[in-house]
mmCIF file of C-alpha atoms and ligand atoms in Angstrom:
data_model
loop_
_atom_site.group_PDB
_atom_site.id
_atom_site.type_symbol
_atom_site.label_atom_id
_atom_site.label_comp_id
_atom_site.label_asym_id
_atom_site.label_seq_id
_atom_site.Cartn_x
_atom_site.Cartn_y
_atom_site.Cartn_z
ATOM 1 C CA UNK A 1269 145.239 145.075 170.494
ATOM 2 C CA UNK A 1270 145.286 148.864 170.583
ATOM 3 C CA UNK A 1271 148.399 150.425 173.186
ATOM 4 C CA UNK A 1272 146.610 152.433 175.915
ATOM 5 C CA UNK A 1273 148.008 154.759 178.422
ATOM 6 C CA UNK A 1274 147.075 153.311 181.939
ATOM 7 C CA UNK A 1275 146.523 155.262 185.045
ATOM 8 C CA UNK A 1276 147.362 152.327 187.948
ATOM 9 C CA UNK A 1277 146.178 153.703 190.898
ATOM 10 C CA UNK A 1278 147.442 151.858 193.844
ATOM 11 C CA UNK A 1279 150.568 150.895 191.442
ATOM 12 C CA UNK A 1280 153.294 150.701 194.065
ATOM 13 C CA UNK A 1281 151.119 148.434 195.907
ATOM 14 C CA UNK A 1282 151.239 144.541 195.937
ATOM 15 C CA UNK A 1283 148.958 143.449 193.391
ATOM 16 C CA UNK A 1284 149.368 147.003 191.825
ATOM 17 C CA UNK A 1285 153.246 146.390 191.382
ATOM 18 C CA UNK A 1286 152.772 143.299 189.900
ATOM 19 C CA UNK A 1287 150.074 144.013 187.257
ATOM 20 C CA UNK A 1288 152.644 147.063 186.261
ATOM 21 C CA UNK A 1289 155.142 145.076 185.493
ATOM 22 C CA UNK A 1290 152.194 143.267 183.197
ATOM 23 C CA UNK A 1291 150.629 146.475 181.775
ATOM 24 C CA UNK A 1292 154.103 147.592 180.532
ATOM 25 C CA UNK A 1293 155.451 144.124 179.393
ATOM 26 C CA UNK A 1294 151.736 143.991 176.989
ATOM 27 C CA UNK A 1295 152.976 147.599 175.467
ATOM 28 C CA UNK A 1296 151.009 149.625 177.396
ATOM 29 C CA UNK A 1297 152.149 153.065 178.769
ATOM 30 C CA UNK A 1298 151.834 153.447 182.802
ATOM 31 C CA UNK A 1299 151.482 156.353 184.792
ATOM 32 C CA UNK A 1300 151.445 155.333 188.808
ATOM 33 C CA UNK A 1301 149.194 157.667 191.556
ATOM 34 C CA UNK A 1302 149.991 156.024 194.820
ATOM 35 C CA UNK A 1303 149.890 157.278 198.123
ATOM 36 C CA UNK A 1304 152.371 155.375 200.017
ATOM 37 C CA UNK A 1305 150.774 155.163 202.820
ATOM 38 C CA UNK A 1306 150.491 151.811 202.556
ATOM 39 C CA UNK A 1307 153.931 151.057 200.200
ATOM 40 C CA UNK A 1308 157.316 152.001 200.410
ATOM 41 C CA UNK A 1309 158.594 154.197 197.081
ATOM 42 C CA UNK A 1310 162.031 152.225 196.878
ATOM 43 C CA UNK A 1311 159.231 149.761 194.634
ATOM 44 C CA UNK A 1312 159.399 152.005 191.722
ATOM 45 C CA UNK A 1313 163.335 151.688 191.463
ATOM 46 C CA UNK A 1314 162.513 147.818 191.311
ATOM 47 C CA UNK A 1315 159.700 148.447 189.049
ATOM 48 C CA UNK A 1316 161.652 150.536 186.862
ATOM 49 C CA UNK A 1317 164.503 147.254 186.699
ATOM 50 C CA UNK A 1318 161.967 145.065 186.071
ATOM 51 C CA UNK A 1319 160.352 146.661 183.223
ATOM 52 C CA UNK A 1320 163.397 148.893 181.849
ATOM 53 C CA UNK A 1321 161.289 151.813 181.621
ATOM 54 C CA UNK A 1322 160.778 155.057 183.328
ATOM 55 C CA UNK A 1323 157.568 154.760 185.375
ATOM 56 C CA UNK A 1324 155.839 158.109 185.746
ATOM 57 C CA UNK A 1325 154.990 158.172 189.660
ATOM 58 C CA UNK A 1326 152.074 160.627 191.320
ATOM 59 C CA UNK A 1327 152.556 160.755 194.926
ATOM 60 C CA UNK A 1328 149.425 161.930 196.680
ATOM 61 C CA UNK A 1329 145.739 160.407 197.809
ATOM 62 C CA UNK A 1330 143.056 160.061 195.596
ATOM 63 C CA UNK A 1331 140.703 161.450 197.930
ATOM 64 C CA UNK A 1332 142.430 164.635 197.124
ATOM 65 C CA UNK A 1333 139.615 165.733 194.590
ATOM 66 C CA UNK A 1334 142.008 168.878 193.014
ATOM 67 C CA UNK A 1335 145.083 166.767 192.712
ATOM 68 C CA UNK A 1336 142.788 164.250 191.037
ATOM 69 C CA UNK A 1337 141.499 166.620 188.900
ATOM 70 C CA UNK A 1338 144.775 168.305 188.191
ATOM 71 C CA UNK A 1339 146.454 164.866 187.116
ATOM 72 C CA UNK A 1340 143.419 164.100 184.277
ATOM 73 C CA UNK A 1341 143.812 167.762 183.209
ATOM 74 C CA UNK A 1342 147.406 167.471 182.225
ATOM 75 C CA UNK A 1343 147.979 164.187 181.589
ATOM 76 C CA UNK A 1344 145.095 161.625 179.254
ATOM 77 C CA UNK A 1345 144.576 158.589 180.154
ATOM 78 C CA UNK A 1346 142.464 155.579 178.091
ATOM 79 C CA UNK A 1347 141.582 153.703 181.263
ATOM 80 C CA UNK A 1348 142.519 153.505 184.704
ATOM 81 C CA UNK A 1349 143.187 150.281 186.991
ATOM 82 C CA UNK A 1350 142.232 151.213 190.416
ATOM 83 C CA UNK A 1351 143.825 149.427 193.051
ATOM 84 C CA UNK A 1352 144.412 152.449 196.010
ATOM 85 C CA UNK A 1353 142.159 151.432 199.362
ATOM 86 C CA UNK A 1354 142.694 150.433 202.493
ATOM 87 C CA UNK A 1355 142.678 146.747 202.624
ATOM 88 C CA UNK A 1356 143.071 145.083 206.622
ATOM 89 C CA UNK A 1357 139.634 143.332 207.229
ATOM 90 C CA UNK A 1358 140.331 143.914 211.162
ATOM 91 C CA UNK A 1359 141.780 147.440 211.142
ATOM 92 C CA UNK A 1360 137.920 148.398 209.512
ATOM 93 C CA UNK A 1361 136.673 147.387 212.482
ATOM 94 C CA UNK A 1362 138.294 149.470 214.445
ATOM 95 C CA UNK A 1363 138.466 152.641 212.518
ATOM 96 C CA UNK A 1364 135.294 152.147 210.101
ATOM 97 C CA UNK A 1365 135.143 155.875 209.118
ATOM 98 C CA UNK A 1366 138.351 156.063 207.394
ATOM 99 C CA UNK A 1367 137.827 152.798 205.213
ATOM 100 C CA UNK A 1368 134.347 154.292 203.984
ATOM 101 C CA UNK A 1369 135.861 157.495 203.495
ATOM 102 C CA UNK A 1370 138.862 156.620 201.730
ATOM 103 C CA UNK A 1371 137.685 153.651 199.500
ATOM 104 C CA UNK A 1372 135.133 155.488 198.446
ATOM 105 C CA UNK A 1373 136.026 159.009 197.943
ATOM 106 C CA UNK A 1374 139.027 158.154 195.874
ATOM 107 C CA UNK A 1375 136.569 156.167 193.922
ATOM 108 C CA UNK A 1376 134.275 159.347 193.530
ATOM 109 C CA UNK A 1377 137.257 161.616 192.811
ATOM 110 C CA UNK A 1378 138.302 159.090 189.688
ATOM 111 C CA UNK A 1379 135.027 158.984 188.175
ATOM 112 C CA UNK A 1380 134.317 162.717 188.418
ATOM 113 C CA UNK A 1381 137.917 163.064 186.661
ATOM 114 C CA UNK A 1382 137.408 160.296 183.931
ATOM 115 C CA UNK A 1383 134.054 161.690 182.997
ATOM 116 C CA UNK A 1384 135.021 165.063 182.670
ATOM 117 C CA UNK A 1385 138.397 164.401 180.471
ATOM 118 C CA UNK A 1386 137.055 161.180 178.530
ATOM 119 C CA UNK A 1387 138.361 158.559 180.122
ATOM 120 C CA UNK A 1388 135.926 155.572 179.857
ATOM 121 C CA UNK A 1389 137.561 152.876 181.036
ATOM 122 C CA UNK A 1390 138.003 151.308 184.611
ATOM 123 C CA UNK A 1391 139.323 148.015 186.234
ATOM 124 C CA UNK A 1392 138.524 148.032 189.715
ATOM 125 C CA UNK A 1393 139.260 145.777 192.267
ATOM 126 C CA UNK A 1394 136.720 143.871 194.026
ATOM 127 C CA UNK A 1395 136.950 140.954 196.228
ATOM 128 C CA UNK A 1396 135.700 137.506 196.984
ATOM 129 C CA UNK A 1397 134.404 139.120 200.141
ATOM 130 C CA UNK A 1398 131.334 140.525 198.300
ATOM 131 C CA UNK A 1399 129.647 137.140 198.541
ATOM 132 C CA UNK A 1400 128.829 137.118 202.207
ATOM 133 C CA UNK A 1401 128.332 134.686 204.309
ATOM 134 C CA UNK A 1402 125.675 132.171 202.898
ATOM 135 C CA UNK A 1403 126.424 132.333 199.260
ATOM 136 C CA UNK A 1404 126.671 128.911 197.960
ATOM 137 C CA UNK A 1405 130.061 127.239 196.604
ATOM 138 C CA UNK A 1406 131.658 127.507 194.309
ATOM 139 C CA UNK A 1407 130.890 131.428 194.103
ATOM 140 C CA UNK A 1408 129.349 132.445 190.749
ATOM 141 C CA UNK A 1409 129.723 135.857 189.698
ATOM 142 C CA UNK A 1410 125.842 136.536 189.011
ATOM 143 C CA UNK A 1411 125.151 135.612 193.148
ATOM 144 C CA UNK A 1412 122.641 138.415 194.927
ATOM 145 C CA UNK A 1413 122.445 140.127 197.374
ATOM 146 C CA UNK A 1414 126.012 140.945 197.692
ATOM 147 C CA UNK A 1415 127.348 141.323 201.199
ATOM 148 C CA UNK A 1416 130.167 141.582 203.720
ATOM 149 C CA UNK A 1417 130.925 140.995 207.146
ATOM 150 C CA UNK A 1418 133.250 144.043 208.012
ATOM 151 C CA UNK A 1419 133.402 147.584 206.925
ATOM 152 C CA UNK A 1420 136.183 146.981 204.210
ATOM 153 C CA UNK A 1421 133.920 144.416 202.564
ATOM 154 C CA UNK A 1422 131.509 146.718 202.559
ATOM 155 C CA UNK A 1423 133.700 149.270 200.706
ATOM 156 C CA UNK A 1424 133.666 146.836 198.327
ATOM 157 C CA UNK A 1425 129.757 146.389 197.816
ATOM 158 C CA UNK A 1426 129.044 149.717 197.951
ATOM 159 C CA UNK A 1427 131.658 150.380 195.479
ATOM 160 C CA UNK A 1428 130.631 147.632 192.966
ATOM 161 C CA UNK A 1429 126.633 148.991 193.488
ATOM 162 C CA UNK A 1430 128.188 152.861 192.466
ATOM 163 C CA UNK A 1431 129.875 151.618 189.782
ATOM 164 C CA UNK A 1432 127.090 149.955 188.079
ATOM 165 C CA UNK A 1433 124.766 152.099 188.850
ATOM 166 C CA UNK A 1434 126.890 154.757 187.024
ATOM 167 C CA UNK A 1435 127.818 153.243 183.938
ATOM 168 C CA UNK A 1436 124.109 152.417 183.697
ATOM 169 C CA UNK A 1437 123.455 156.203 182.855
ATOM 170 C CA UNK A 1438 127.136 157.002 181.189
ATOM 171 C CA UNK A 1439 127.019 156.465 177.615
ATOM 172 C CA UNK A 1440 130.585 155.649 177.198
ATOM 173 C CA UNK A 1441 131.764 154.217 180.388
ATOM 174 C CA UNK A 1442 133.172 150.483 180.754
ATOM 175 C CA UNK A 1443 133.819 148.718 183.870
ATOM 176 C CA UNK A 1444 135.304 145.619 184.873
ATOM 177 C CA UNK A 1445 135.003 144.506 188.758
ATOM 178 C CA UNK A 1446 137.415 141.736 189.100
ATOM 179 C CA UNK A 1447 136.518 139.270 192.557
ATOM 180 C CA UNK A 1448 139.864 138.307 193.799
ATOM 181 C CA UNK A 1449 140.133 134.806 195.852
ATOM 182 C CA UNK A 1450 143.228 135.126 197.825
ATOM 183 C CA UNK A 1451 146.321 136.739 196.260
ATOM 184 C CA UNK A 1452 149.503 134.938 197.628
ATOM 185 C CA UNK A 1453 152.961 134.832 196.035
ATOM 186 C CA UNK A 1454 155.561 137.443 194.394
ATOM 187 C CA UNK A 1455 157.180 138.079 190.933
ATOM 188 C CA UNK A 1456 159.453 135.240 190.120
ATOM 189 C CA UNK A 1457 162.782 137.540 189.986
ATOM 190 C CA UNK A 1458 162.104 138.272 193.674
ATOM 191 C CA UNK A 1459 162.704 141.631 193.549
ATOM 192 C CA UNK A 1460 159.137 142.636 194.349
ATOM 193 C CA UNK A 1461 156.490 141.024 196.299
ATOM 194 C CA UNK A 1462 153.757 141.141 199.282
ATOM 195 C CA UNK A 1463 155.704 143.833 202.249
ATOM 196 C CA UNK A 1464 152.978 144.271 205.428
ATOM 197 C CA UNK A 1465 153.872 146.771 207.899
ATOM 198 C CA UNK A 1466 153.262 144.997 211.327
ATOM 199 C CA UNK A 1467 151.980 141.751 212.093
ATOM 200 C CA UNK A 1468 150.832 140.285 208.560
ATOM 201 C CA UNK A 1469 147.141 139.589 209.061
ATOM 202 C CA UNK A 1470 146.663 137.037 206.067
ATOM 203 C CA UNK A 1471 148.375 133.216 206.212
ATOM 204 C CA UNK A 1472 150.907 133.534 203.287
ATOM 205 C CA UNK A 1473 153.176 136.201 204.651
ATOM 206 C CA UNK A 1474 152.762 134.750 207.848
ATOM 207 C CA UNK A 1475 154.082 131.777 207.331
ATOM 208 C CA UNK A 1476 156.566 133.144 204.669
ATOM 209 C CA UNK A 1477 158.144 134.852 207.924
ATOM 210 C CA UNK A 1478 158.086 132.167 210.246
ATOM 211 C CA UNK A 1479 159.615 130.538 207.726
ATOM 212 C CA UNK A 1480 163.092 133.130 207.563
ATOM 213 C CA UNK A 1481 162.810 133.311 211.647
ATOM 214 C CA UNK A 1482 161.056 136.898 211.799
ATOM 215 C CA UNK A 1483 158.472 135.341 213.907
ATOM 216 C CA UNK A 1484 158.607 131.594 216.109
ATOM 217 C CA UNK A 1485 155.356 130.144 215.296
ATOM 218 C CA UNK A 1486 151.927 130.325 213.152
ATOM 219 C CA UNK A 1487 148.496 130.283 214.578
ATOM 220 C CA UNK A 1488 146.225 128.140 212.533
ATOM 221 C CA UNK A 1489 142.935 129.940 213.404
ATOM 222 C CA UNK A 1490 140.587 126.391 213.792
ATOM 223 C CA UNK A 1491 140.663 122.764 213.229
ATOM 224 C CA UNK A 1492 137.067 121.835 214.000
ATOM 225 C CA UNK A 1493 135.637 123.120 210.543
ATOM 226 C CA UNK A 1494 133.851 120.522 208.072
ATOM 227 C CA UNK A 1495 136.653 119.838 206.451
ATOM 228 C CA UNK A 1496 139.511 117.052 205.192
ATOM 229 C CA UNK A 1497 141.758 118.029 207.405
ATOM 230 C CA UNK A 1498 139.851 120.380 210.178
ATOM 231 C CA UNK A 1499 141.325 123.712 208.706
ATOM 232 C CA UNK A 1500 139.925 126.335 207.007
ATOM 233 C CA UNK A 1501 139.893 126.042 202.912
ATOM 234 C CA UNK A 1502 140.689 129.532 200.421
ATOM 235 C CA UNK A 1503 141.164 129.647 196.773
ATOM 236 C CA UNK A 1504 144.420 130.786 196.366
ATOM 237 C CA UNK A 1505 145.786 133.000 193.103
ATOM 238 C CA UNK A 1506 148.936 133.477 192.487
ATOM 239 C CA UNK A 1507 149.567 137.322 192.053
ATOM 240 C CA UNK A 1508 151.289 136.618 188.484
ATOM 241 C CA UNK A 1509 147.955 134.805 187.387
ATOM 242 C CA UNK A 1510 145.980 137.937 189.135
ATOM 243 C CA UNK A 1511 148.065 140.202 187.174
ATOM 244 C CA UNK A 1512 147.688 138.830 184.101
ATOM 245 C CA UNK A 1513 143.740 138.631 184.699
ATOM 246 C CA UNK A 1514 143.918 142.353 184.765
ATOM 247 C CA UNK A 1515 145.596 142.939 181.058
ATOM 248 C CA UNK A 1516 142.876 140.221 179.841
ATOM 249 C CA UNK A 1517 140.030 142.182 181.478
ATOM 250 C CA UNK A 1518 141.289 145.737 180.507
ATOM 251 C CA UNK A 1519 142.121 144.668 176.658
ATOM 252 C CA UNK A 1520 138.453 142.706 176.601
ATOM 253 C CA UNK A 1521 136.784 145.532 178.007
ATOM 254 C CA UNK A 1522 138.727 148.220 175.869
ATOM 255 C CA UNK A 1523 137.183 145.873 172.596
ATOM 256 C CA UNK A 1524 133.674 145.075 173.669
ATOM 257 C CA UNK A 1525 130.732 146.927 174.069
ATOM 258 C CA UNK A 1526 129.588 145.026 177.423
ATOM 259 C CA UNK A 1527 128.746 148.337 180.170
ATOM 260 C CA UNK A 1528 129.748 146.125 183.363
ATOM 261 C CA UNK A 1529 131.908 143.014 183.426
ATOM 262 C CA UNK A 1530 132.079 141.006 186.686
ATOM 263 C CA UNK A 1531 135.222 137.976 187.028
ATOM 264 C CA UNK A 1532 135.954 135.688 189.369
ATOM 265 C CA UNK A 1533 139.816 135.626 189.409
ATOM 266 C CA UNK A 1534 140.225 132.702 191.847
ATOM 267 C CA UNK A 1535 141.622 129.315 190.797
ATOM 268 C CA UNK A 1536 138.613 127.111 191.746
ATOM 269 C CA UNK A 1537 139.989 124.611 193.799
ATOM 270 C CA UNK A 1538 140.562 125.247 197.932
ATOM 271 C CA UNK A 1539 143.404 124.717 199.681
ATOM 272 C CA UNK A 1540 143.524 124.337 203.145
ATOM 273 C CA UNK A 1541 145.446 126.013 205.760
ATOM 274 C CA UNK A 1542 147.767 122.687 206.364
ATOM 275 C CA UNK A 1543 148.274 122.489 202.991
ATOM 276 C CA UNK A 1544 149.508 125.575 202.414
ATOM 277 C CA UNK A 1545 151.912 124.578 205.581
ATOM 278 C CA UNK A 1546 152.807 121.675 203.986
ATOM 279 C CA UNK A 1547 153.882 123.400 200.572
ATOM 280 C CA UNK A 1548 156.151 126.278 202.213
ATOM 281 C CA UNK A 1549 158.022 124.153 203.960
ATOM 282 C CA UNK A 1550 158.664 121.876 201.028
ATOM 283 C CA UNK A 1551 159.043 125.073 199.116
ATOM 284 C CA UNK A 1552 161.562 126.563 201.665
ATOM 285 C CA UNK A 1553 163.009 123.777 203.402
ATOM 286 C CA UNK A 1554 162.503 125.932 206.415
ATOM 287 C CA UNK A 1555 160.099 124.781 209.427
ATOM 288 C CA UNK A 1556 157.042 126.330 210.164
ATOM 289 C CA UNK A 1557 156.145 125.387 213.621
ATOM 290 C CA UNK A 1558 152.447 125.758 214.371
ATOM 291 C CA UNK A 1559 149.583 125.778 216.948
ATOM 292 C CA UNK A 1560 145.849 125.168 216.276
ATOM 293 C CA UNK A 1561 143.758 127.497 218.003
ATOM 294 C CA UNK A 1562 140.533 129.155 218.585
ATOM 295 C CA UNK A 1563 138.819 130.130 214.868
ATOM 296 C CA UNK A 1564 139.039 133.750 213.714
ATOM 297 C CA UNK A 1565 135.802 135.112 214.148
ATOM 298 C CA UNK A 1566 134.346 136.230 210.656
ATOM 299 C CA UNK A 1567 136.182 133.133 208.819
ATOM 300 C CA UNK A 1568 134.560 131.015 206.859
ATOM 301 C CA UNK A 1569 135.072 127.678 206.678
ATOM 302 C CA UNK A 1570 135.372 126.847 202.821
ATOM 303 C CA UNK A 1571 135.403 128.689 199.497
ATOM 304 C CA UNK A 1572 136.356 128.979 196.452
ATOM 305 C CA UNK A 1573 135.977 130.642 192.850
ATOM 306 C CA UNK A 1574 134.100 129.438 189.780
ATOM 307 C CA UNK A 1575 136.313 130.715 187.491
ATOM 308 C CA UNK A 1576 134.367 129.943 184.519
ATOM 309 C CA UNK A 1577 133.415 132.856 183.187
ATOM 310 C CA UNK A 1578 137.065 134.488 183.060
ATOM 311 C CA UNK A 1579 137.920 131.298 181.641
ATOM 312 C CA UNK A 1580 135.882 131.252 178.622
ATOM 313 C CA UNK A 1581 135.451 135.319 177.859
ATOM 314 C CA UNK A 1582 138.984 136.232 178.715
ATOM 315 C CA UNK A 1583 140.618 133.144 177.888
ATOM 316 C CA UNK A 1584 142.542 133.252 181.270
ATOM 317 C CA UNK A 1585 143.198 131.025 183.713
ATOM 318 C CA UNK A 1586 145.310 130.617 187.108
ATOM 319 C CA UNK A 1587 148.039 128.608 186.227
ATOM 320 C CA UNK A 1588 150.244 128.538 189.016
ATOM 321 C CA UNK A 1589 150.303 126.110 191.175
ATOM 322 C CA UNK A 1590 150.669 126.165 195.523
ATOM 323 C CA UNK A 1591 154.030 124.957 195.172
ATOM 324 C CA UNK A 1592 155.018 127.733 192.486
ATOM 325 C CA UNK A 1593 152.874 130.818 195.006
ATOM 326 C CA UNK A 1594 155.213 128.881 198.126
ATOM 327 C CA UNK A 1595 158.425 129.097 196.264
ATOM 328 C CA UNK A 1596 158.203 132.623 195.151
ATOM 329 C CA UNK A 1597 156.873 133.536 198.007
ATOM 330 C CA UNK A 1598 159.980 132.456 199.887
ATOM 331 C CA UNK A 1599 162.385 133.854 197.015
ATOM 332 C CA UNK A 1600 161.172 137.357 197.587
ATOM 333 C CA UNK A 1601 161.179 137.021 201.473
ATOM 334 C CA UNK A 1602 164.302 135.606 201.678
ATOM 335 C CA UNK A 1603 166.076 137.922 199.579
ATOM 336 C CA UNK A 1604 164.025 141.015 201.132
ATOM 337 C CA UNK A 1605 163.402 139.612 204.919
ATOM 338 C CA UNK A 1606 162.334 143.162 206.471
ATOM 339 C CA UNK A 1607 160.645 143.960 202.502
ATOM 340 C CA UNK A 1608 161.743 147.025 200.565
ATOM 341 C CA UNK A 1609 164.135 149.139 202.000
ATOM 342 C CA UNK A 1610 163.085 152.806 203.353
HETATM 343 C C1 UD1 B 652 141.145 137.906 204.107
HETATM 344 C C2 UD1 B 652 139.928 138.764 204.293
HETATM 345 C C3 UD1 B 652 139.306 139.052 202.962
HETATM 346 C C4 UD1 B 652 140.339 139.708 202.066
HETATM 347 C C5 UD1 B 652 141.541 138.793 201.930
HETATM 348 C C6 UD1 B 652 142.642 139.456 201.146
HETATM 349 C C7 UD1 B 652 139.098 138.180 206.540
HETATM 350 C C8 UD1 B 652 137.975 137.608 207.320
HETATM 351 N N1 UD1 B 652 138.982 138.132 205.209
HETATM 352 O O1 UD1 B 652 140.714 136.651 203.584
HETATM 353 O O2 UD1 B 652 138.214 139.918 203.120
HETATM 354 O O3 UD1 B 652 139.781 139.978 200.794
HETATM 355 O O4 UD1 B 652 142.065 138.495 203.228
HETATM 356 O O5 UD1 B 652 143.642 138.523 200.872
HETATM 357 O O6 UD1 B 652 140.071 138.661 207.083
HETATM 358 N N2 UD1 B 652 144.969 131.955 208.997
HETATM 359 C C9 UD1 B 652 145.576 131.300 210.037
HETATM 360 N N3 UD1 B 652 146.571 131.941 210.729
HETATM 361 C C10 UD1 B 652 146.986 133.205 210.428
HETATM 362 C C11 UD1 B 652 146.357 133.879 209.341
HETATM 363 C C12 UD1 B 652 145.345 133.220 208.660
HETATM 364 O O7 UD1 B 652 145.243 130.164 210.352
HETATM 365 O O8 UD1 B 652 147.886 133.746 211.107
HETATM 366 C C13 UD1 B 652 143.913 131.251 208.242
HETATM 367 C C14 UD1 B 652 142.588 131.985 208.268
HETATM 368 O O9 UD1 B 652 141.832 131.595 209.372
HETATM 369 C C15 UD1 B 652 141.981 131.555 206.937
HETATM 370 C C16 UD1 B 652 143.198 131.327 206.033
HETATM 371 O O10 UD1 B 652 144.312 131.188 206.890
HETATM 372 O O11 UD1 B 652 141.318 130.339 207.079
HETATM 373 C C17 UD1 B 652 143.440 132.484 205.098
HETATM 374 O O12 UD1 B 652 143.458 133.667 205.859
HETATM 375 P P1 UD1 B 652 143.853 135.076 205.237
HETATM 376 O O13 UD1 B 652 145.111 134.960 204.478
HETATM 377 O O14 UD1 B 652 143.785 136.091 206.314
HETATM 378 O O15 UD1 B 652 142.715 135.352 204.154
HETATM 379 P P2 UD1 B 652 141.110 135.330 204.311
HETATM 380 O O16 UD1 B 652 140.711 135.409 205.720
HETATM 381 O O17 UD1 B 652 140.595 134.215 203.501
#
């Protein structure tokens, strides 16, 4: 396996931060462009701990077409991984025009700057999302007509259609588009992990602060859908697995000649919503007092990954187990209840 030098956009991120600390553990040489809009820069300092390196850091927004071009002018790169987007299913709703133009005018600005300076190979991220709303289950990776239900899904889509449909013409282009499931849990030193501004939208860091008192009580959206227990099902990934699934692609994609690669990184089991209950507070040994409401209009009752496919070409597979993503989940919050400092 050949060393490359990896632009990680979106690197201070959570699932950015995490595949870092990957990248740089596998040899590679990271550069980070992040925002911070969305992340707070005391994460490189933990970074930098983690990994006992210097991390190169960029601190401005993609969609910044000069800056963009400025970085691949003075630095080269041999791929990038490109996390930056916006990423809150309901925010899109409400402010559709900034998710379209941010998602994908970042993703225009990186692919003007890798063609022009050589840089042929991308890892971006995709999401489960792209499957709709009547795909059938488990989801398979070669599934048409993509779809979503709200505008940041349909960042996605659009995104995975641009990609392909510009490698198709680009002699030297690669492209992976990896179909996360739903990334829950932190680094096991808990120095680093999942930090929401606000009201956490998604279950995991939800619960995880219930769980250290931040808030008094979860809302399980639904317990009338077809299944064991009433609640709604996801195929949970523990963000060390999803990391890892992002060397594997990159250093499979970086040695074959395949133009577009789409995984599943998803475990291929669901888990329901009491379940994942269940597990913190055995993880924790911390309540997590609970209603059952109304359902969360948009959810979907049950689904999961078939994971095959990254199984067999990238010989990966998500190892970690619910009670593993619970208890390191609840190592970084407790150690970092309010997340990074300022
Ligand atoms: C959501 C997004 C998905 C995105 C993913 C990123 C929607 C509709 N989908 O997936 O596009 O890629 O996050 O991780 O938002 N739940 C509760 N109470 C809560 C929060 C969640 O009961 O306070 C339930 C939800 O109804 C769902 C499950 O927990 O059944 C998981 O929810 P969440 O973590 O938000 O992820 P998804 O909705 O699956």
């Amino acid at each position: 396996m050949s060393v490359m030098r990896v632009l990680v956009s979106g690197g201070a991120g959570y699932i950015g931060s995490h595949t870092v600390v990957r990248l740089v553990a596998a040899g590679h040489d990271v550069v980070i462009v992040d925002s911070f809009a969305n992340a707070k820069p005391t994460v490189v300092g933990r970074l930098e701990a983690l990994t006992g390196t210097d991390l190169p850091v960029h601190a401005f927004d993609l969609t910044d077409k000069d800056k963009t071009e400025r970085l691949f002018a003075t630095e080269k790169f041999d791929a990038v991984i490109h996390f930056a987007g916006l990423k809150a299913v309901g925010e899109s709703v409400q402010i559709p025009l900034d998710y379209y133009v941010n998602n994908l005018e970042s993703t225009f600005s990186l692919l003007r700057a890798m063609r022009r300076h050589g840089c042929d190979l991308l890892v971006f991220s995709s999401s489960a999302t792209v499957y709709g709303e009547v795909a059938p289950v488990p989801y398979q990776e070669d599934y048409e007509p993509l779809s979503a239900s709200s505008p940041y899904g349909r960042t996605k889509v659009m995104i995975e259609h641009v990609l392909r449909d510009v490698a198709g013409i680009d002699e030297r282009l690669k492209v992976a588009m990896l179909r996360y499931f739903n990334p829950v849990g932190a680094h096991p030193s808990g120095t680093i992990g999942e930090d929401p501004q606000g009201i956490p939208n998604n279950l995991m860091p939800f619960v995880a602060q219930v769980a250290v008192g931040r808030r008094e009580r979860l809302q399980v959206f639904g317990g009338d859908y077809p299944t064991a227990d009433g609640t709604a099902e996801r195929d949970y990934i523990h963000v060390e697995d999803l990391a890892a699934g992002h060397v594997a692609a990159l250093q499979w994609i970086a040695s074959h000649d395949r133009k577009v690669s789409t995984w599943n990184l998803g475990g291929g089991r669901g888990t329901s919503v009491l379940q994942v209950v269940a597990a913190f507070e055995k993880a924790s040994g911390m309540p997590v007092p609970y209603d059952i409401v109304g359902r969360r209009e948009g959810d979907l009752a049950a689904y999961w990954a078939d994971p095959s496919r990254a199984n067999a070409e990238l010989g990966w597979r998500a190892e970690r187990t619910i009670d593993e993503m619970c208890a390191d989940t609840w190592r970084w919050q407790r150690a970092n209840p309010d997340g990074y400092p300022d």
